[in-house]
mmCIF file of C-alpha atoms in Angstrom:
data_model
loop_
_atom_site.group_PDB
_atom_site.id
_atom_site.type_symbol
_atom_site.label_atom_id
_atom_site.label_comp_id
_atom_site.label_asym_id
_atom_site.label_seq_id
_atom_site.Cartn_x
_atom_site.Cartn_y
_atom_site.Cartn_z
ATOM 1 C CA LYS A 265 124.451 98.266 129.931
ATOM 2 C CA ALA A 266 122.974 94.895 130.879
ATOM 3 C CA GLY A 267 119.404 95.065 132.157
ATOM 4 C CA GLN A 268 118.702 98.421 130.519
ATOM 5 C CA ASP A 269 115.574 98.860 128.352
ATOM 6 C CA ILE A 270 116.571 99.509 124.748
ATOM 7 C CA MET A 271 114.109 101.295 122.452
ATOM 8 C CA LEU A 272 114.372 100.433 118.773
ATOM 9 C CA ARG A 273 113.548 102.895 115.999
ATOM 10 C CA TYR A 274 113.124 102.450 112.275
ATOM 11 C CA GLN A 275 112.423 104.576 109.213
ATOM 12 C CA PRO A 276 111.123 102.601 106.228
ATOM 13 C CA ASP A 277 111.852 103.762 102.703
ATOM 14 C CA GLU A 278 108.941 105.126 100.703
ATOM 15 C CA GLY A 279 106.628 102.311 99.655
ATOM 16 C CA TYR A 280 107.725 99.963 102.451
ATOM 17 C CA GLU A 281 106.352 99.203 105.893
ATOM 18 C CA PHE A 282 107.886 97.627 108.988
ATOM 19 C CA ASP A 283 107.421 93.861 109.190
ATOM 20 C CA ARG A 284 109.376 92.537 112.211
ATOM 21 C CA TRP A 285 112.501 92.558 114.351
ATOM 22 C CA GLU A 286 114.842 89.565 114.534
ATOM 23 C CA SER A 287 117.746 88.757 116.849
ATOM 24 C CA SER A 288 119.286 85.491 117.971
ATOM 25 C CA GLN A 289 120.737 87.112 121.119
ATOM 26 C CA VAL A 290 117.585 88.796 122.465
ATOM 27 C CA ALA A 291 114.917 86.680 124.162
ATOM 28 C CA GLU A 292 111.987 88.975 123.348
ATOM 29 C CA ILE A 293 111.415 92.180 121.413
ATOM 30 C CA LYS A 294 108.044 93.677 122.258
ATOM 31 C CA ASP A 295 106.620 97.086 121.323
ATOM 32 C CA ASP A 296 109.977 97.989 119.713
ATOM 33 C CA LYS A 297 111.807 97.413 123.042
ATOM 34 C CA PHE A 298 114.030 94.774 124.603
ATOM 35 C CA VAL A 299 116.120 94.367 127.739
ATOM 36 C CA MET A 300 119.842 94.506 127.034
ATOM 37 C CA PRO A 301 121.567 91.208 127.865
ATOM 38 C CA ALA A 302 125.140 90.985 129.230
ATOM 39 C CA THR A 303 126.579 90.493 125.723
ATOM 40 C CA ASN A 304 126.573 92.510 122.509
ATOM 41 C CA VAL A 305 123.530 91.969 120.301
ATOM 42 C CA GLU A 306 122.619 92.325 116.670
ATOM 43 C CA VAL A 307 119.011 93.268 115.888
ATOM 44 C CA LYS A 308 117.710 93.300 112.334
ATOM 45 C CA ALA A 309 114.653 95.204 111.100
ATOM 46 C CA TYR A 310 112.711 93.610 108.231
ATOM 47 C CA PHE A 311 110.439 95.571 105.936
ATOM 48 C CA LYS A 312 107.916 94.588 103.277
ATOM 49 C CA ILE A 313 106.683 96.420 100.223
ATOM 50 C CA LYS A 314 103.245 98.025 100.531
ATOM 51 C CA THR A 315 100.489 96.563 98.371
ATOM 52 C CA PHE A 316 97.512 98.593 97.170
ATOM 53 C CA ASP A 317 94.087 97.982 95.631
ATOM 54 C CA VAL A 318 93.363 99.280 92.131
ATOM 55 C CA VAL A 319 89.625 99.482 91.455
ATOM 56 C CA PHE A 320 88.019 100.021 88.057
ATOM 57 C CA ASP A 321 84.922 102.241 88.281
ATOM 58 C CA MET A 322 82.710 101.497 85.279
ATOM 59 C CA GLN A 323 80.656 104.684 85.833
ATOM 60 C CA GLY A 324 77.385 102.824 85.264
ATOM 61 C CA HIS A 325 78.343 101.063 82.013
ATOM 62 C CA GLY A 326 79.603 97.646 80.915
ATOM 63 C CA THR A 327 80.505 94.604 82.985
ATOM 64 C CA GLN A 328 82.505 95.200 86.173
ATOM 65 C CA ILE A 329 86.234 94.568 85.830
ATOM 66 C CA GLU A 330 87.997 92.747 88.674
ATOM 67 C CA SER A 331 90.205 94.903 90.900
ATOM 68 C CA GLN A 332 93.963 94.318 91.099
ATOM 69 C CA ARG A 333 96.438 94.156 94.026
ATOM 70 C CA ILE A 334 99.588 96.029 92.979
ATOM 71 C CA ASP A 335 102.881 96.536 94.844
ATOM 72 C CA PHE A 336 104.074 100.093 95.435
ATOM 73 C CA GLY A 337 105.831 101.532 92.399
ATOM 74 C CA HIS A 338 104.585 98.863 90.000
ATOM 75 C CA LYS A 339 102.358 99.265 86.949
ATOM 76 C CA VAL A 340 98.705 98.292 86.634
ATOM 77 C CA THR A 341 97.944 95.501 84.154
ATOM 78 C CA LYS A 342 95.721 97.048 81.468
ATOM 79 C CA PRO A 343 92.392 95.194 81.371
ATOM 80 C CA THR A 344 90.576 94.341 78.168
ATOM 81 C CA ASP A 345 88.546 97.335 77.024
ATOM 82 C CA PRO A 346 84.998 97.032 78.336
ATOM 83 C CA VAL A 347 81.946 97.270 76.064
ATOM 84 C CA ASP A 348 78.442 98.608 76.531
ATOM 85 C CA GLU A 349 75.738 98.702 73.887
ATOM 86 C CA GLY A 350 75.178 102.214 72.609
ATOM 87 C CA TYR A 351 78.478 103.548 73.980
ATOM 88 C CA ALA A 352 82.115 103.723 72.906
ATOM 89 C CA PHE A 353 84.773 103.171 75.590
ATOM 90 C CA GLU A 354 87.331 106.025 75.546
ATOM 91 C CA GLY A 355 89.844 104.888 78.169
ATOM 92 C CA TRP A 356 90.732 104.875 81.880
ATOM 93 C CA TYR A 357 91.142 108.117 83.828
ATOM 94 C CA LYS A 358 92.560 109.205 87.169
ATOM 95 C CA GLU A 359 89.441 111.102 88.243
ATOM 96 C CA GLN A 360 85.684 110.715 87.874
ATOM 97 C CA GLU A 361 85.494 113.750 85.548
ATOM 98 C CA CYS A 362 87.885 111.944 83.130
ATOM 99 C CA LEU A 363 90.380 114.777 82.724
ATOM 100 C CA ASN A 364 93.734 112.950 83.060
ATOM 101 C CA ALA A 365 94.190 109.602 81.335
ATOM 102 C CA TRP A 366 95.981 106.756 83.148
ATOM 103 C CA ASP A 367 99.126 105.802 81.230
ATOM 104 C CA PHE A 368 99.481 102.025 81.634
ATOM 105 C CA ASP A 369 103.003 102.168 80.156
ATOM 106 C CA ASN A 370 104.351 104.765 82.607
ATOM 107 C CA ASP A 371 102.047 105.430 85.604
ATOM 108 C CA THR A 372 102.809 103.489 88.787
ATOM 109 C CA VAL A 373 100.771 102.777 91.928
ATOM 110 C CA LYS A 374 101.667 104.704 95.082
ATOM 111 C CA ASN A 375 98.433 104.207 97.080
ATOM 112 C CA ASP A 376 94.930 102.740 96.755
ATOM 113 C CA THR A 377 93.729 103.854 93.337
ATOM 114 C CA THR A 378 90.439 104.086 91.480
ATOM 115 C CA LEU A 379 90.491 104.296 87.687
ATOM 116 C CA TYR A 380 87.394 105.667 85.992
ATOM 117 C CA ALA A 381 86.002 104.486 82.663
ATOM 118 C CA SER A 382 85.154 107.185 80.132
ATOM 119 C CA TRP A 383 82.240 106.504 77.783
ATOM 120 C CA LEU A 384 80.888 108.375 74.773
ATOM 121 C CA ALA A 385 77.308 107.781 73.650
ATOM 122 C CA ASN A 386 77.148 106.522 70.081
ATOM 123 C CA LYS A 387 75.520 108.942 67.625
ATOM 124 C CA TYR A 388 72.933 107.737 65.151
ATOM 125 C CA ASP A 389 71.374 109.482 62.176
ATOM 126 C CA ILE A 390 67.611 109.178 62.275
ATOM 127 C CA LYS A 391 65.592 109.983 59.179
ATOM 128 C CA TYR A 392 61.931 110.714 59.676
ATOM 129 C CA MET A 393 59.442 110.155 56.859
ATOM 130 C CA SER A 394 55.890 111.279 56.822
ATOM 131 C CA TYR A 395 53.251 108.653 56.142
ATOM 132 C CA LEU A 396 52.573 110.242 52.745
ATOM 133 C CA ASN A 397 56.280 110.074 51.763
ATOM 134 C CA LEU A 398 56.394 106.420 52.783
ATOM 135 C CA ILE A 399 53.312 105.589 50.627
ATOM 136 C CA GLN A 400 54.848 107.416 47.627
ATOM 137 C CA LEU A 401 58.116 105.529 48.085
ATOM 138 C CA LEU A 402 56.340 102.168 48.307
ATOM 139 C CA ASN A 403 54.178 102.927 45.222
ATOM 140 C CA ARG A 404 57.265 103.911 43.215
ATOM 141 C CA HIS A 405 59.004 100.685 44.295
ATOM 142 C CA LEU A 406 55.980 98.550 43.408
ATOM 143 C CA SER A 407 55.450 100.190 40.017
ATOM 144 C CA ASP A 408 59.189 99.815 39.160
ATOM 145 C CA ASN A 409 58.969 96.081 39.966
ATOM 146 C CA LEU A 410 55.763 95.606 37.919
ATOM 147 C CA ILE A 411 57.249 97.222 34.818
ATOM 148 C CA GLN A 412 60.192 94.828 34.797
#
């Protein structure tokens, strides 16, 4: 009926959010409402895909990797493996405790996401020599060189 307030409703699909209303027959659509004119109208709802931040938490090691903006349902671009002296990088995980690895080939973004770097300290073999053993080793080396 002409002059009646019309309330518009929408239900976006998962991963999308409302963007705007458009109509060539309605003078103004405000707060999802308009006043019905004397003629039939067509109103279109437009939606846009949600975009989320993906942050790489280095967990105190290596050089910070730049975050990414990823559309809902899309995959994260795998960054170059970070490096840190004395540590081996083991991969990116879904939680700080590094229990579930992020699968760059299959996992998709559905909300703001933090990926956590897993690091393993390098192991080194250290051999201790007493001062006496070192002197004996040096003397043996010197005497072997003098005989030649």
